Amino acid sequence: MSVALLSLLAFPSLVTAYTWRFNSPPQQCSNLTISVSGSDGKPPYRVLILPFGPSPLANNVEARTIVDQPFPDGASSVSFKLNYPADSQFVAILSDSKSFGSGGTSVAVGVASSSDSSCFDTITNVAPKFVFSIEPPNQIVQCVPTRIWWDNSTVVGQTTFLGVIPGGQSFSIPESNITNIISQGTGFSWTPNLRGGTTLMIVGGDGRGNGTAGSSLNLVSSGPNNIGSCLDDASPSSTPGSPAGGSFATSIPTTGDSSTGGKTNVGAIVGGVVGGVIGLAAIGLFFLFFVRRSRTERNREKQPVNLLNVDEGDEAPVGSAGGNSRNELPEYYRPEPFTVPDPTIASTYDEDFGGTNSEGRPLSGYTSTSRSGTPDILSSYGGGSTTTNGRKGQLRQMRPINIIQHDDAGPSMPPRPDDEVETVELPPAYTNIRQ
């Protein structure tokens, strides 16, 4: 038997020749009518309605239940009340008497609003009649065995488990080798031959109907090893082309949403404009800050270094005691005159110091110097009209000397051997430094 024939037998939904559709868009607490067309389906038909996605009610209250609705005997259409709130979603699967899902599976369909909201409880969560679990918890891995288990004491009759792919193929999950594990309960192992990335809903049921155990929504994972030994062309997947039941919006806007949308657009535009203005203002402020900062640094670089004047803020005010003008040297840089008595002119002095030599020069022991402005000048040279021994005399005349002031503070030049002029070196005054 060929692989293609086996695929057709395992998944009859691939070769379905009958179709079905919603006669009108689903509405909250309104009748939902489904019609079947084509001669290949074998009545009686059934439709399974599965809640999909989160609940739109406050506090995420789940008021939707799984609906397993049979068609009347021999009928090709069915109508029933849809007890789902507006803005919720569901997936519908149509089956005939031959197999589950033979008519195909719809995509997620949104529920429109209506004036009637009395068909569901907005504060009480619904609960299944029994629950099932999967191991590993909340994981479906491609080609990796998964255990589905439940508490057998809560089950009525035989359990059934279904696999539903929204907008694709739906199938029955084979139950084989059912075992009891103390920590898990009753269950079986199933190897999902589904490709990674497939959206899968697992629906549990028993003798009371499909969906009595609720459903779980899973995304098939490829796993760390990406095992593909169980995959082939017949592996269930989404069906290309138009989905079963027709095309409908996955969410339906409620009445009055058009005006709200207009307000939202205006608010978004205004918010964008305000945000843009604030952003431009912030950029401008940053630009001005950096411009002023760079200008200040350039001015600081152009300012000459003042080696003569003290730091700003430290100098004394002009005109005050100790204050210097900008072009004056500080007091500790001012040169003081150096005076030496003329050796060629005789003068009276205390004979106790030895007088003069034959050339009229004062003895070296008597020759002394003094800074101007100090009181030792007068006392050294007579201090008035009398000397230290009471004799009157005049102050010595000062002889001229050469004073060299260095401009570069470099080493002094050696004196010439035949030059008898005394040379006094002074530290540089730095008065010629360009301001």
Short mmCIF file of C-alpha atoms in Angstrom, two decimals:
data_model
loop_
_atom_site.label_atom_id
_atom_site.label_comp_id
_atom_site.label_asym_id
_atom_site.label_seq_id
_atom_site.Cartn_x
_atom_site.Cartn_y
_atom_site.Cartn_z
CA MET A 1 0.00 0.00 0.00
CA SER A 2 1.45 3.36 -1.00
CA VAL A 3 2.33 6.16 1.38
CA ALA A 4 -0.18 8.47 -0.32
CA LEU A 5 -3.01 5.98 0.25
CA LEU A 6 -2.03 5.57 3.88
CA SER A 7 -2.10 9.35 4.25
CA LEU A 8 -5.59 9.53 2.82
CA LEU A 9 -6.79 6.85 5.23
CA ALA A 10 -5.14 8.41 8.27
CA PHE A 11 -6.24 11.98 7.55
CA PRO A 12 -9.46 11.98 5.52
CA SER A 13 -9.75 15.75 5.89
CA LEU A 14 -7.09 16.00 3.17
CA VAL A 15 -9.53 14.63 0.58
CA THR A 16 -12.75 16.16 1.83
CA ALA A 17 -15.03 17.17 -1.01
CA TYR A 18 -17.78 18.81 1.02
CA THR A 19 -17.60 22.27 2.48
CA TRP A 20 -19.36 24.28 5.14
CA ARG A 21 -19.75 27.94 6.07
CA PHE A 22 -21.23 30.36 8.58
CA ASN A 23 -24.42 31.84 7.16
CA SER A 24 -23.72 35.14 8.96
CA PRO A 25 -20.94 36.62 11.11
CA PRO A 26 -21.09 35.25 14.67
CA GLN A 27 -22.62 37.64 17.23
CA GLN A 28 -22.79 37.72 21.01
CA CYS A 29 -25.81 35.79 22.39
CA SER A 30 -27.24 35.36 18.86
CA ASN A 31 -28.07 32.29 16.82
CA LEU A 32 -25.18 30.87 14.83
CA THR A 33 -26.15 29.02 11.64
CA ILE A 34 -23.82 26.61 9.83
CA SER A 35 -24.59 25.05 6.48
CA VAL A 36 -22.93 22.11 4.70
CA SER A 37 -22.73 21.83 0.93
CA GLY A 38 -21.55 18.95 -1.27
CA SER A 39 -22.55 15.31 -1.59
CA ASP A 40 -19.40 13.61 -0.29
CA GLY A 41 -20.14 14.13 3.40
CA LYS A 42 -22.02 11.41 5.23
CA PRO A 43 -24.60 12.62 7.80
CA PRO A 44 -25.08 13.04 10.64
CA TYR A 45 -22.74 16.02 10.92
CA ARG A 46 -21.35 17.55 14.07
CA VAL A 47 -19.67 20.86 14.80
CA LEU A 48 -17.25 21.41 17.64
CA ILE A 49 -16.81 25.01 18.87
CA LEU A 50 -13.62 25.62 20.88
CA PRO A 51 -12.88 28.88 22.72
CA PHE A 52 -9.64 30.41 21.45
CA GLY A 53 -7.47 33.07 23.00
CA PRO A 54 -7.99 35.00 26.24
CA SER A 55 -11.34 36.05 27.61
CA PRO A 56 -12.35 39.67 26.98
CA LEU A 57 -14.27 39.91 30.25
CA ALA A 58 -13.09 41.82 33.29
CA ASN A 59 -10.59 39.99 35.52
CA ASN A 60 -10.14 37.47 32.69
CA VAL A 61 -13.29 35.61 33.71
CA GLU A 62 -13.79 32.65 31.36
CA ALA A 63 -17.50 32.32 30.53
CA ARG A 64 -17.09 30.32 27.32
CA THR A 65 -17.69 26.56 27.22
CA ILE A 66 -16.82 24.01 24.55
CA VAL A 67 -19.86 23.35 22.36
CA ASP A 68 -20.27 19.90 20.74
CA GLN A 69 -23.34 20.49 18.61
CA PRO A 70 -24.86 17.66 16.45
CA PHE A 71 -26.87 18.40 13.31
CA PRO A 72 -30.45 17.17 13.17
CA ASP A 73 -30.82 13.75 11.54
CA GLY A 74 -30.18 14.03 7.81
CA ALA A 75 -29.96 17.87 7.94
CA SER A 76 -27.27 19.86 6.18
CA SER A 77 -27.55 22.89 8.47
CA VAL A 78 -27.78 23.63 12.16
CA SER A 79 -28.61 26.73 14.21
CA PHE A 80 -27.86 27.24 17.88
CA LYS A 81 -27.30 30.10 20.30
CA LEU A 82 -23.70 31.22 20.67
CA ASN A 83 -23.17 32.02 24.35
CA TYR A 84 -19.89 33.83 23.80
CA PRO A 85 -19.13 37.48 24.72
CA ALA A 86 -18.24 40.08 22.12
CA ASP A 87 -14.57 40.42 21.13
CA SER A 88 -13.89 36.79 22.00
CA GLN A 89 -12.73 34.15 19.50
CA PHE A 90 -13.42 30.51 18.71
CA VAL A 91 -12.39 27.73 16.32
CA ALA A 92 -14.98 25.49 14.62
CA ILE A 93 -14.36 21.91 13.44
CA LEU A 94 -16.91 20.09 11.27
CA SER A 95 -17.11 16.28 11.19
CA ASP A 96 -19.34 13.71 9.55
CA SER A 97 -20.13 10.14 10.54
CA LYS A 98 -16.94 8.85 8.95
CA SER A 99 -14.25 10.71 10.88
CA PHE A 100 -13.49 13.64 13.09
CA GLY A 101 -12.52 16.88 11.30
CA SER A 102 -13.42 15.57 7.84
CA GLY A 103 -15.04 18.89 6.93
CA GLY A 104 -12.01 20.96 7.94
CA THR A 105 -11.11 23.42 10.68
CA SER A 106 -11.71 27.15 10.66
CA VAL A 107 -9.25 29.81 11.68
CA ALA A 108 -9.90 31.80 14.83
CA VAL A 109 -13.17 33.68 14.30
CA GLY A 110 -14.13 36.84 16.20
CA VAL A 111 -17.50 37.42 17.84
CA ALA A 112 -19.33 40.67 17.11
CA SER A 113 -21.29 42.62 19.70
CA SER A 114 -25.05 42.76 20.06
CA SER A 115 -27.63 44.33 22.35
CA ASP A 116 -28.12 41.03 24.23
CA SER A 117 -25.56 40.11 26.91
CA SER A 118 -27.70 37.82 29.07
CA CYS A 119 -26.37 34.49 27.80
CA PHE A 120 -23.20 34.26 29.92
CA ASP A 121 -22.03 34.90 33.47
CA THR A 122 -19.53 37.75 33.72
CA ILE A 123 -18.28 36.93 37.23
CA THR A 124 -18.09 33.11 37.39
CA ASN A 125 -15.49 30.96 35.63
CA VAL A 126 -16.66 27.81 33.90
CA ALA A 127 -14.98 24.48 34.72
CA PRO A 128 -14.59 21.19 32.81
CA LYS A 129 -16.11 17.96 34.11
CA PHE A 130 -12.68 16.36 34.35
CA VAL A 131 -9.14 17.53 33.64
CA PHE A 132 -6.13 16.07 31.88
CA SER A 133 -2.41 16.88 31.97
CA ILE A 134 0.58 16.35 29.70
CA GLU A 135 4.12 15.30 30.60
CA PRO A 136 6.54 17.09 30.20
CA PRO A 137 4.32 19.84 31.58
CA ASN A 138 2.97 22.30 29.00
CA GLN A 139 5.30 21.03 26.29
CA ILE A 140 4.67 19.38 22.96
CA VAL A 141 7.99 18.56 21.26
CA GLN A 142 8.32 17.38 17.68
CA CYS A 143 8.79 13.58 17.49
CA VAL A 144 9.34 13.33 21.26
CA PRO A 145 6.96 11.06 23.24
CA THR A 146 4.42 12.94 25.37
CA ARG A 147 2.32 11.37 28.10
CA ILE A 148 -1.34 12.43 28.42
CA TRP A 149 -2.87 11.42 31.74
CA TRP A 150 -5.93 12.06 33.95
CA ASP A 151 -7.72 10.94 37.10
CA ASN A 152 -9.75 7.94 36.00
CA SER A 153 -12.20 8.32 38.90
CA THR A 154 -13.62 11.48 37.32
CA VAL A 155 -14.16 9.99 33.86
CA VAL A 156 -17.47 8.61 32.55
CA GLY A 157 -17.07 5.92 29.90
CA GLN A 158 -14.25 5.94 27.38
CA THR A 159 -11.88 8.90 27.06
CA THR A 160 -11.21 10.56 23.71
CA PHE A 161 -8.50 13.05 22.80
CA LEU A 162 -8.46 15.21 19.70
CA GLY A 163 -5.79 17.29 18.03
CA VAL A 164 -6.93 20.56 16.42
CA ILE A 165 -4.79 22.82 14.22
CA PRO A 166 -6.60 26.16 13.62
CA GLY A 167 -6.97 26.74 9.89
CA GLY A 168 -5.51 23.28 9.23
CA GLN A 169 -6.09 19.61 9.83
CA SER A 170 -7.72 18.07 12.90
CA PHE A 171 -7.34 14.44 13.94
CA SER A 172 -7.98 11.92 16.68
CA ILE A 173 -5.06 11.18 19.00
CA PRO A 174 -4.58 7.40 19.21
CA GLU A 175 -4.81 5.97 22.73
CA SER A 176 -2.71 2.83 23.13
CA ASN A 177 -1.04 1.03 25.99
CA ILE A 178 -2.94 2.87 28.73
CA THR A 179 -1.06 2.57 32.01
CA ASN A 180 -1.41 3.71 35.59
CA ILE A 181 1.41 5.66 37.25
CA ILE A 182 1.04 6.48 40.93
CA SER A 183 2.35 10.04 40.60
CA GLN A 184 0.43 10.75 37.38
CA GLY A 185 -2.67 8.59 37.21
CA THR A 186 -4.06 6.88 34.14
CA GLY A 187 -2.68 7.77 30.74
CA PHE A 188 -0.85 6.84 27.57
CA SER A 189 2.18 7.95 25.56
CA TRP A 190 1.82 9.71 22.22
CA THR A 191 4.53 10.78 19.77
CA PRO A 192 3.35 13.96 17.98
CA ASN A 193 4.27 13.81 14.29
CA LEU A 194 3.92 17.59 14.05
CA ARG A 195 6.46 20.09 12.82
CA GLY A 196 7.91 22.68 15.17
CA GLY A 197 6.02 25.97 15.15
CA THR A 198 2.59 24.38 14.66
CA THR A 199 -0.24 25.68 16.85
CA LEU A 200 -2.01 22.71 18.41
CA MET A 201 -5.10 22.49 20.59
CA ILE A 202 -5.62 19.23 22.52
CA VAL A 203 -9.27 18.53 23.41
CA GLY A 204 -10.24 15.90 25.97
CA GLY A 205 -13.63 14.20 26.23
CA ASP A 206 -15.41 11.08 27.55
CA GLY A 207 -18.79 9.41 27.26
CA ARG A 208 -20.51 12.75 27.95
CA GLY A 209 -19.16 14.24 24.71
CA ASN A 210 -16.16 15.92 23.18
CA GLY A 211 -14.63 18.71 25.22
CA THR A 212 -15.83 17.63 28.67
CA ALA A 213 -12.20 17.75 29.85
CA GLY A 214 -11.57 21.18 28.34
CA SER A 215 -8.75 22.03 25.96
CA SER A 216 -5.15 23.17 26.05
CA LEU A 217 -3.39 25.51 23.60
CA ASN A 218 0.20 24.59 22.73
CA LEU A 219 2.94 25.62 20.32
CA VAL A 220 4.89 22.62 19.06
CA SER A 221 8.61 22.96 19.70
CA SER A 222 11.37 21.60 17.48
CA GLY A 223 13.38 20.65 20.56
CA PRO A 224 17.13 21.03 21.09
CA ASN A 225 17.91 18.11 18.75
CA ASN A 226 15.26 18.90 16.10
CA ILE A 227 14.33 15.25 15.66
CA GLY A 228 12.43 14.70 12.42
CA SER A 229 12.27 10.92 12.12
CA CYS A 230 8.47 10.89 12.57
CA LEU A 231 7.70 13.53 9.96
CA ASP A 232 6.51 12.96 6.42
CA ASP A 233 4.22 14.51 3.83
CA ALA A 234 1.18 13.23 5.70
CA SER A 235 2.04 15.01 8.94
CA PRO A 236 -0.83 17.27 10.05
CA SER A 237 -0.29 20.95 9.37
CA SER A 238 -2.09 24.13 8.37
CA THR A 239 -4.02 23.86 5.14
CA PRO A 240 -3.16 26.36 2.38
CA GLY A 241 -5.93 28.22 0.63
CA SER A 242 -9.26 29.42 1.94
CA PRO A 243 -9.98 28.19 5.49
CA ALA A 244 -12.97 26.05 6.30
CA GLY A 245 -16.12 27.95 7.27
CA GLY A 246 -15.16 31.01 5.23
CA SER A 247 -13.04 34.03 6.00
CA PHE A 248 -13.95 36.25 8.94
CA ALA A 249 -12.16 38.89 10.97
CA THR A 250 -10.36 37.44 13.96
CA SER A 251 -11.79 40.33 16.04
CA ILE A 252 -14.91 42.39 15.38
CA PRO A 253 -15.03 46.07 16.47
CA THR A 254 -17.97 46.92 18.69
CA THR A 255 -20.59 49.53 17.83
CA GLY A 256 -19.21 53.05 18.02
CA ASP A 257 -15.61 51.98 17.60
CA SER A 258 -15.31 54.05 14.42
CA SER A 259 -15.65 57.31 16.32
CA THR A 260 -13.29 56.06 19.01
CA GLY A 261 -10.78 55.17 16.33
CA GLY A 262 -10.94 58.71 14.98
CA LYS A 263 -10.23 60.13 18.41
CA THR A 264 -7.40 57.71 18.90
CA ASN A 265 -5.81 58.76 15.62
CA VAL A 266 -6.09 62.44 16.53
CA GLY A 267 -4.59 61.75 19.94
CA ALA A 268 -1.74 59.81 18.38
CA ILE A 269 -1.03 62.65 15.94
CA VAL A 270 -1.11 65.29 18.67
CA GLY A 271 1.09 63.16 20.90
CA GLY A 272 3.57 62.67 18.08
CA VAL A 273 3.71 66.40 17.33
CA VAL A 274 4.20 67.32 20.99
CA GLY A 275 6.85 64.67 21.40
CA GLY A 276 8.66 65.92 18.31
CA VAL A 277 8.63 69.52 19.55
CA ILE A 278 9.98 68.48 22.93
CA GLY A 279 12.68 66.40 21.27
CA LEU A 280 13.76 69.30 19.03
CA ALA A 281 13.84 71.66 22.01
CA ALA A 282 16.03 69.24 23.94
CA ILE A 283 18.40 68.91 20.97
CA GLY A 284 18.59 72.71 20.68
CA LEU A 285 19.43 73.11 24.37
CA PHE A 286 22.18 70.53 24.12
CA PHE A 287 23.59 72.29 21.04
CA LEU A 288 23.66 75.70 22.78
CA PHE A 289 25.31 74.17 25.82
CA PHE A 290 28.15 72.65 23.81
CA VAL A 291 28.61 75.82 21.71
CA ARG A 292 28.98 78.00 24.81
CA ARG A 293 31.28 75.49 26.41
CA SER A 294 33.58 75.33 23.39
CA ARG A 295 33.60 79.14 23.11
CA THR A 296 34.62 79.48 26.75
CA GLU A 297 37.44 76.99 26.26
CA ARG A 298 38.71 78.86 23.18
CA ASN A 299 38.73 82.17 25.07
CA ARG A 300 40.60 80.57 27.91
CA GLU A 301 43.23 79.22 25.51
CA LYS A 302 43.74 82.70 23.95
CA GLN A 303 44.22 84.39 27.35
CA PRO A 304 48.00 85.03 27.95
CA VAL A 305 49.77 83.57 30.92
CA ASN A 306 50.54 86.31 33.45
CA LEU A 307 53.73 85.46 35.26
CA LEU A 308 54.00 88.79 37.02
CA ASN A 309 50.61 89.42 38.49
CA VAL A 310 49.07 87.22 41.09
CA ASP A 311 45.99 85.11 40.39
CA GLU A 312 42.70 86.83 39.81
CA GLY A 313 40.90 87.52 43.02
CA ASP A 314 44.08 87.32 45.10
CA GLU A 315 45.56 90.74 44.35
CA ALA A 316 44.86 93.63 46.62
CA PRO A 317 42.61 96.39 45.31
CA VAL A 318 44.25 99.16 43.35
CA GLY A 319 45.07 102.09 45.58
CA SER A 320 45.02 100.04 48.75
CA ALA A 321 48.05 99.26 50.85
CA GLY A 322 50.20 96.75 49.09
CA GLY A 323 48.09 97.01 45.93
CA ASN A 324 49.85 97.02 42.55
CA SER A 325 48.62 98.25 39.24
CA ARG A 326 48.50 95.79 36.37
CA ASN A 327 51.80 97.08 34.84
CA GLU A 328 53.74 97.26 38.09
CA LEU A 329 55.94 94.53 39.42
CA PRO A 330 55.05 92.88 42.69
CA GLU A 331 57.07 94.14 45.62
CA TYR A 332 59.17 91.00 45.85
CA TYR A 333 60.25 91.46 42.18
CA ARG A 334 61.25 95.14 42.37
CA PRO A 335 65.04 95.78 42.03
CA GLU A 336 66.71 97.68 44.82
CA PRO A 337 69.67 100.04 44.18
CA PHE A 338 73.05 98.85 45.20
CA THR A 339 75.37 101.70 46.23
CA VAL A 340 79.11 101.63 46.87
CA PRO A 341 81.16 104.58 48.26
CA ASP A 342 83.57 106.29 45.92
CA PRO A 343 87.10 105.07 46.73
CA THR A 344 88.80 108.13 45.20
CA ILE A 345 87.34 110.68 47.57
CA ALA A 346 88.67 110.86 51.08
CA SER A 347 86.29 111.23 53.95
CA THR A 348 86.53 111.30 57.65
CA TYR A 349 85.80 108.16 59.52
CA ASP A 350 86.68 106.63 62.75
CA GLU A 351 90.43 106.19 63.01
CA ASP A 352 89.89 103.15 65.05
CA PHE A 353 89.12 101.38 61.80
CA GLY A 354 92.52 102.08 60.27
CA GLY A 355 91.92 105.16 58.04
CA THR A 356 92.80 104.98 54.36
CA ASN A 357 95.68 103.52 52.45
CA SER A 358 98.15 105.47 50.38
CA GLU A 359 95.86 105.62 47.38
CA GLY A 360 92.99 107.08 49.36
CA ARG A 361 90.89 103.92 49.09
CA PRO A 362 89.07 102.78 52.18
CA LEU A 363 90.25 99.65 53.80
CA SER A 364 88.35 96.54 52.94
CA GLY A 365 87.40 96.10 56.52
CA TYR A 366 85.55 99.39 56.39
CA THR A 367 83.95 99.16 52.98
CA SER A 368 80.34 98.15 53.47
CA THR A 369 77.13 98.28 51.55
CA SER A 370 73.58 98.70 52.54
CA ARG A 371 70.17 98.44 50.90
CA SER A 372 68.33 101.68 50.31
CA GLY A 373 65.64 102.44 52.73
CA THR A 374 67.42 100.73 55.64
CA PRO A 375 68.65 102.70 58.67
CA ASP A 376 72.23 101.40 58.55
CA ILE A 377 73.38 103.83 55.81
CA LEU A 378 73.55 106.87 58.02
CA SER A 379 75.09 104.99 60.93
CA SER A 380 77.76 103.49 58.68
CA TYR A 381 78.82 106.75 57.07
CA GLY A 382 78.52 109.25 59.86
CA GLY A 383 74.79 109.53 60.37
CA GLY A 384 74.69 113.31 60.07
CA SER A 385 77.38 115.87 60.85
CA THR A 386 79.27 113.85 63.41
CA THR A 387 81.06 110.52 63.24
CA THR A 388 81.17 107.77 65.81
CA ASN A 389 84.10 109.49 67.60
CA GLY A 390 82.37 112.87 67.68
CA ARG A 391 84.17 114.47 64.76
CA LYS A 392 82.15 116.16 62.14
CA GLY A 393 82.34 115.02 58.58
CA GLN A 394 80.40 114.60 55.33
CA LEU A 395 78.92 111.48 53.82
CA ARG A 396 81.04 109.78 51.25
CA GLN A 397 80.19 110.37 47.64
CA MET A 398 78.92 107.32 45.79
CA ARG A 399 80.79 106.18 42.76
CA PRO A 400 78.91 105.02 39.65
CA ILE A 401 78.71 101.31 38.95
CA ASN A 402 77.31 99.27 36.06
CA ILE A 403 74.20 97.25 36.76
CA ILE A 404 73.22 94.57 34.24
CA GLN A 405 69.72 93.29 34.29
CA HIS A 406 69.21 89.96 32.54
CA ASP A 407 66.19 89.52 30.32
CA ASP A 408 66.35 85.77 30.04
CA ALA A 409 67.41 84.65 33.51
CA GLY A 410 70.25 82.67 31.89
CA PRO A 411 73.72 82.08 33.25
CA SER A 412 75.86 85.17 33.87
CA MET A 413 78.71 86.06 31.51
CA PRO A 414 82.24 85.63 32.88
CA PRO A 415 83.94 88.98 33.72
CA ARG A 416 86.70 90.25 31.51
CA PRO A 417 90.09 90.10 33.23
CA ASP A 418 91.09 93.67 32.37
CA ASP A 419 87.75 95.21 33.35
CA GLU A 420 87.89 96.78 36.78
CA VAL A 421 84.25 97.87 36.73
CA GLU A 422 82.26 95.92 39.24
CA THR A 423 79.25 94.05 37.89
CA VAL A 424 76.19 93.20 39.93
CA GLU A 425 73.75 90.70 38.54
CA LEU A 426 70.09 90.99 39.34
CA PRO A 427 67.33 88.44 38.72
CA PRO A 428 65.14 89.06 35.65
CA ALA A 429 62.29 91.51 36.15
CA TYR A 430 60.03 90.04 33.41
CA THR A 431 58.75 93.52 32.60
CA ASN A 432 59.06 93.03 28.84
CA ILE A 433 56.74 90.05 28.72
CA ARG A 434 53.98 90.81 26.23
CA GLN A 435 50.65 91.16 27.96
#
